Short mmCIF file of C-alpha atoms in Angstrom, two decimals:
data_model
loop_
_atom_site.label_atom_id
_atom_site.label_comp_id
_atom_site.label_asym_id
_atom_site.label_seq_id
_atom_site.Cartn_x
_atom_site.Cartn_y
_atom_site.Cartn_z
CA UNK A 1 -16.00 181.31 186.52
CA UNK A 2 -14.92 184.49 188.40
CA UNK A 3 -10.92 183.83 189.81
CA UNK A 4 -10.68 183.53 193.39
CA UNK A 5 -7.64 185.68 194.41
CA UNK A 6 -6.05 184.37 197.56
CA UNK A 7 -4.47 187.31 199.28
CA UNK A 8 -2.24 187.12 202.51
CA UNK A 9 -0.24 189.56 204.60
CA UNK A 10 3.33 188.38 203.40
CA UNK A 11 6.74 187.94 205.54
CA UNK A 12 10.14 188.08 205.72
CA UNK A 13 10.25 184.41 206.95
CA UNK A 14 9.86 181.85 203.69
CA UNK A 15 7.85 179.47 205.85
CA UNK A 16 5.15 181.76 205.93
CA UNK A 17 4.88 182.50 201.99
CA UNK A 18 5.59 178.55 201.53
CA UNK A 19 2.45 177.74 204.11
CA UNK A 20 0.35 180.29 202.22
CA UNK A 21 1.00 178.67 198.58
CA UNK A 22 0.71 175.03 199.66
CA UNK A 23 -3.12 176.21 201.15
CA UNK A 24 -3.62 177.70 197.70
CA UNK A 25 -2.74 175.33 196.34
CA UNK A 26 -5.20 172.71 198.29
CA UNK A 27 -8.02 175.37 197.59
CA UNK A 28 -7.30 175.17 193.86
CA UNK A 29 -7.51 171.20 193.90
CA UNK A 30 -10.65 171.34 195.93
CA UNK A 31 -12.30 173.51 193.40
CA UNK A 32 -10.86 172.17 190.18
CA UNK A 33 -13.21 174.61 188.57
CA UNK A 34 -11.92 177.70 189.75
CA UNK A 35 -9.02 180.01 188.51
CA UNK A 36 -7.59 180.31 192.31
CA UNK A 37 -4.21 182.61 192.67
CA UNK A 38 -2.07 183.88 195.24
CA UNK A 39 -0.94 187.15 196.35
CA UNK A 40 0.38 189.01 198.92
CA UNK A 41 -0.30 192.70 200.09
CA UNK A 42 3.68 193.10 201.34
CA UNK A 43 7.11 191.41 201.55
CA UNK A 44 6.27 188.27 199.56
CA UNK A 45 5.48 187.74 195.65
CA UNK A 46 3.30 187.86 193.89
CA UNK A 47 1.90 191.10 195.24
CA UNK A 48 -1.99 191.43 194.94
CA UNK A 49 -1.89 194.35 192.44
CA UNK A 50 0.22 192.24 190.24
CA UNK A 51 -2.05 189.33 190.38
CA UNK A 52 -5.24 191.73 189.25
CA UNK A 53 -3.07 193.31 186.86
CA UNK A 54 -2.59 189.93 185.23
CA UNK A 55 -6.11 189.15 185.17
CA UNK A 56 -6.63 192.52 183.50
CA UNK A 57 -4.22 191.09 181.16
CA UNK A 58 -5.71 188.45 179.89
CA UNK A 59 -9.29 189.76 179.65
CA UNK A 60 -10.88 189.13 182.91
CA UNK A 61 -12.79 191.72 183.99
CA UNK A 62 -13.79 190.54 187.65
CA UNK A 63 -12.79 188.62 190.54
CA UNK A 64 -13.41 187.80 194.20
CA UNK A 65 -10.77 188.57 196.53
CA UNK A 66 -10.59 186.22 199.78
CA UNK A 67 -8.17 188.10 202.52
CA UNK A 68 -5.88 185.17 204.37
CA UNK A 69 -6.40 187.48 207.14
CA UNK A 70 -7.74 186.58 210.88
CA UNK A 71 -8.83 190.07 211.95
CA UNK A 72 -10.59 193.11 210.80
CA UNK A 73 -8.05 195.26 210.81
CA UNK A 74 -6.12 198.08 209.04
CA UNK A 75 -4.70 195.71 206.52
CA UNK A 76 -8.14 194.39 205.85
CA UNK A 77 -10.37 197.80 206.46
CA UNK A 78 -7.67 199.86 204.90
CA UNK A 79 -4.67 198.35 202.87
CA UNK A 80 -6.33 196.28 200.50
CA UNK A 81 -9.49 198.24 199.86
CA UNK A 82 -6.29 200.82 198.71
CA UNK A 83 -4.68 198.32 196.96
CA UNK A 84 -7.54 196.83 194.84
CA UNK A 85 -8.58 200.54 194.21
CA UNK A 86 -5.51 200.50 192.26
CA UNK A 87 -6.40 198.23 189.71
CA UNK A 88 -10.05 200.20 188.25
CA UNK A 89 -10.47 198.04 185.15
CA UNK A 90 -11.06 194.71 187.48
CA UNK A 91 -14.24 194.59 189.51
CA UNK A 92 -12.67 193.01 192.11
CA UNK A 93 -14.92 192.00 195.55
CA UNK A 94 -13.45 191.68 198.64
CA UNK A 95 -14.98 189.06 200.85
CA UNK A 96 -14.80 189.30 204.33
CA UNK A 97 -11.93 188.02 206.57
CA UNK A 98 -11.84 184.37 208.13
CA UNK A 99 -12.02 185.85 211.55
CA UNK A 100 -14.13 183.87 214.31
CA UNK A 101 -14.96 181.31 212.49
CA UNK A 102 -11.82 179.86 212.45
CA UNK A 103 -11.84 179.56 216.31
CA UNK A 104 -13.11 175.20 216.07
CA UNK A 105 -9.59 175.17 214.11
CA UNK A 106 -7.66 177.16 216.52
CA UNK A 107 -9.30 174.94 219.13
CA UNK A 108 -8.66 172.22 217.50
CA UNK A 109 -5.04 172.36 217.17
CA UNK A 110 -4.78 173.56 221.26
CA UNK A 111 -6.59 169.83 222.36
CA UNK A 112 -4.04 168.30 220.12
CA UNK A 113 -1.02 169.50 222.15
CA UNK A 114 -2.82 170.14 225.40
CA UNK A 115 -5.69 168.30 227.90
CA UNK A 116 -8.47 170.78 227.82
CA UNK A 117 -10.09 168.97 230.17
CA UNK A 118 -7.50 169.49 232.97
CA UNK A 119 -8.40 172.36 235.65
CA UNK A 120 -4.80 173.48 235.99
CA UNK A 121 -4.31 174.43 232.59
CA UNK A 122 -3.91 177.94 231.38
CA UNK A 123 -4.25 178.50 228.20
CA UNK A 124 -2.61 181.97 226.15
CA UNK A 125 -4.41 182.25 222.75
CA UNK A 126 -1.45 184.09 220.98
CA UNK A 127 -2.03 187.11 218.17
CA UNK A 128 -0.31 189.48 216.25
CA UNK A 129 -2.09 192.49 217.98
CA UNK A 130 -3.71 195.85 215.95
CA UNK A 131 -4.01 199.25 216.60
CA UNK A 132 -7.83 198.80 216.45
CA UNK A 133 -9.17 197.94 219.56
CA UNK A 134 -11.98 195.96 218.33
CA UNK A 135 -9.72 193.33 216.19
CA UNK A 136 -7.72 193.15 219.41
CA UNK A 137 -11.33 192.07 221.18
CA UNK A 138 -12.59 189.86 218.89
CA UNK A 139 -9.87 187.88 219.74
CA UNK A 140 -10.18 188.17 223.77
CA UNK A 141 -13.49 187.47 223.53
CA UNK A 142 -12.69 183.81 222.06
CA UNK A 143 -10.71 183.39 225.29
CA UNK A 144 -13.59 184.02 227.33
CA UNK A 145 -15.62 181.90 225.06
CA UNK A 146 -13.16 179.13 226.04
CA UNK A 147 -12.98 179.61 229.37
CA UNK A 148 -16.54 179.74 229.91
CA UNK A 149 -17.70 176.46 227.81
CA UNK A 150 -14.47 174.05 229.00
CA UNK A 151 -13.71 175.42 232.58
CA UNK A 152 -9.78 176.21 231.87
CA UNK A 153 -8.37 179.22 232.40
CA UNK A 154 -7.83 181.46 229.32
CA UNK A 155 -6.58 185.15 228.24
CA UNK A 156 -5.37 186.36 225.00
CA UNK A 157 -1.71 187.84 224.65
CA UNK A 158 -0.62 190.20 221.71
CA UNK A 159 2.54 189.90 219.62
CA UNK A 160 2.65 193.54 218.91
CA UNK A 161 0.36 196.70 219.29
CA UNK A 162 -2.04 195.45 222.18
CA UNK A 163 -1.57 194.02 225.56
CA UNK A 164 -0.85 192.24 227.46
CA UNK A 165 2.15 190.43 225.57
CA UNK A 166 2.68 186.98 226.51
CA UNK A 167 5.05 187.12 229.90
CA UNK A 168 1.90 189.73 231.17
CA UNK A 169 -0.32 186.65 229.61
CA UNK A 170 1.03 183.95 231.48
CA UNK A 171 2.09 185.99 234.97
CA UNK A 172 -2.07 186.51 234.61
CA UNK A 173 -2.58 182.62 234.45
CA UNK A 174 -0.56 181.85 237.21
CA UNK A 175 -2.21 184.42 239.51
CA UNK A 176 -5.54 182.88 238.58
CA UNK A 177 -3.96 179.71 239.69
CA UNK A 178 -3.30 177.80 236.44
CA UNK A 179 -0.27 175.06 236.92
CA UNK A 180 0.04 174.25 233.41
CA UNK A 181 0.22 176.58 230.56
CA UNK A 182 -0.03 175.99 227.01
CA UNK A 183 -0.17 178.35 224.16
CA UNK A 184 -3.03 178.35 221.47
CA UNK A 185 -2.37 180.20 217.65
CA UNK A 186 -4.42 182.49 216.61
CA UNK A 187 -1.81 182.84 213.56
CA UNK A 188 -2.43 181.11 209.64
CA UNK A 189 0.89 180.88 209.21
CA UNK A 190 4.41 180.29 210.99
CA UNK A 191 6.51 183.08 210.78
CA UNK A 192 8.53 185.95 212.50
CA UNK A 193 6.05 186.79 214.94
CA UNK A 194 4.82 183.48 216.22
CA UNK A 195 8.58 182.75 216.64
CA UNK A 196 8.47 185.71 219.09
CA UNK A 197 5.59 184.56 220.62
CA UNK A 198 7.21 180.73 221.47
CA UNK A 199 10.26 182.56 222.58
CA UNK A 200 8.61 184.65 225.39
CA UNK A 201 6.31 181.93 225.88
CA UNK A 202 9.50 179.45 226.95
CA UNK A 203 11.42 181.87 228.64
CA UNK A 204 8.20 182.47 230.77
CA UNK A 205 7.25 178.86 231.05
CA UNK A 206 9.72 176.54 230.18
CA UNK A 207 7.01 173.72 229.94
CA UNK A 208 4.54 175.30 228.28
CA UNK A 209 3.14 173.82 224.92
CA UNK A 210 2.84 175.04 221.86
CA UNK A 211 -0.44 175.10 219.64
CA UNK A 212 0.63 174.78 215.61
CA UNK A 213 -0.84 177.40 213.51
CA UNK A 214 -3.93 176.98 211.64
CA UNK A 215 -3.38 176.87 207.44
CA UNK A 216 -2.93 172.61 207.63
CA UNK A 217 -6.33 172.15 208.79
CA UNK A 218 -8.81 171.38 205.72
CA UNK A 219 -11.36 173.40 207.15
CA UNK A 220 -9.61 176.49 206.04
CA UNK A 221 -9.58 175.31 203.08
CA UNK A 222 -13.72 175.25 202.80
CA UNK A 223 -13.97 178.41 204.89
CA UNK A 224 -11.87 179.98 201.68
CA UNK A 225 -14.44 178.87 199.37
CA UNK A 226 -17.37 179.49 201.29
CA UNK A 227 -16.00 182.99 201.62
CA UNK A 228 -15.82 183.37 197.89
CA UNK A 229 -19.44 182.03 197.09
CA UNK A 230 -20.59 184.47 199.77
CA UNK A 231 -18.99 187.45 198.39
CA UNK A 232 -19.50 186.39 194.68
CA UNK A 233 -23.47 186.04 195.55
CA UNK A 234 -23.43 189.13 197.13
CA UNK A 235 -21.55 191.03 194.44
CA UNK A 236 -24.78 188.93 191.85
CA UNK A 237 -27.16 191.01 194.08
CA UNK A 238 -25.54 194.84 193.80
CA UNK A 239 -25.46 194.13 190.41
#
């Protein structure tokens, strides 16, 4: 079968790499069929040009690549599109990003630290923040898809590049009269930035609770592989 090629943003912080490989590595035993690697586009190994330039290697001449990414941003629209460019002799497809429909997960993991049915809560659904003003919506509008289906208050906060940042985030809740805040993540991994994001979180709510982020859950492990079948069946078609 074509190799699934696993490719995530990379950090500084070894928890995130370490969070990234043990998912791999639970996509690769739920698909015990499937060559399934992981890469990186930056700051962790293996880097995604390596990883096609080993399939190249040994004689593969195609592959789906699966971005570990949550948003349609420049990494997604831009980097790896550049990236995979550099590697001509794979046909490499890149399925879309998880995105949206990881939202039951991120929800998910918010009830498990938090009642959503209580009407003082205010709840901060936490990500890293683009340049591109559409990623940065995508994710406000799963806020207001909270808010308006479980009756708590909800606003998303950016870690970088966007606003409002969390303190803006949870000043907003408290104006809208929330008495309880807790903090939902919109982040696959742990790392520097969701660090950040507890940190100002704390300092401006000591109380508040914090959401784990989203690689445990098995359901990324399906969305993974129904993003490959999807892109591999599309890639069948343009053939």
């Amino acid at each position: 079968m074509i190799p699934l090629v696993a490719v995530a943003h990379g950090s500084r912080d070894p928890r995130s790499a370490a969070t990234v490989r043990a998912l791999v590595d639970r996509i690769a035993a739920a698909a015990p069929e499937l060559d399934v690697r992981v890469s990186f586009l930056d700051l962790s190994e293996p880097l995604v040009t390596d990883v096609l330039r080993d399939l190249v290697a040994e004689g593969h001449r195609e592959a789906v690549v699966v971005p570990l990414l949550l948003g349609s941003a420049f990494h997604a629209r831009v980097d790896l599109p550049a990236l995979v460019a550099e590697v001509p002799a794979l046909r490499a497809t890149i399925a879309d990003v998880l995105g949206a429909d990881l939202e039951p997960v991120a929800f998910d993991r918010l009830a498990a630290v938090a009642d959503v049915s209580d009407p003082g809560l205010g709840v901060v659904l936490a990500a890293v923040g683009s340049s591109r003003a559409a990623a940065n919506e995508a994710v406000a509008a799963v806020a207001r898809r909270w808010q308006s289906r479980h009756g708590f208050r909800a606003v998303a906060a950016f870690a970088s590049a966007a606003k409002p940042d969390m303190p803006a985030a949870v000043a907003k809740l408290r104006a809208r009269g929330a008495s309880r805040i807790a903090v939902a993540s919109w982040f696959l991994a742990p790392g520097l930035l969701p660090d950040r994001i507890a940190a100002l979180a704390r300092e401006a709510e000591p109380s508040v609770v914090l959401a784990d982020c989203l690689a445990g859950d098995p359901r990324v492990v399906s969305l993974v592989l129904e993003r490959y079948a999807t892109a591999l069946a599309g890639a069948a078609r343009s053939a």
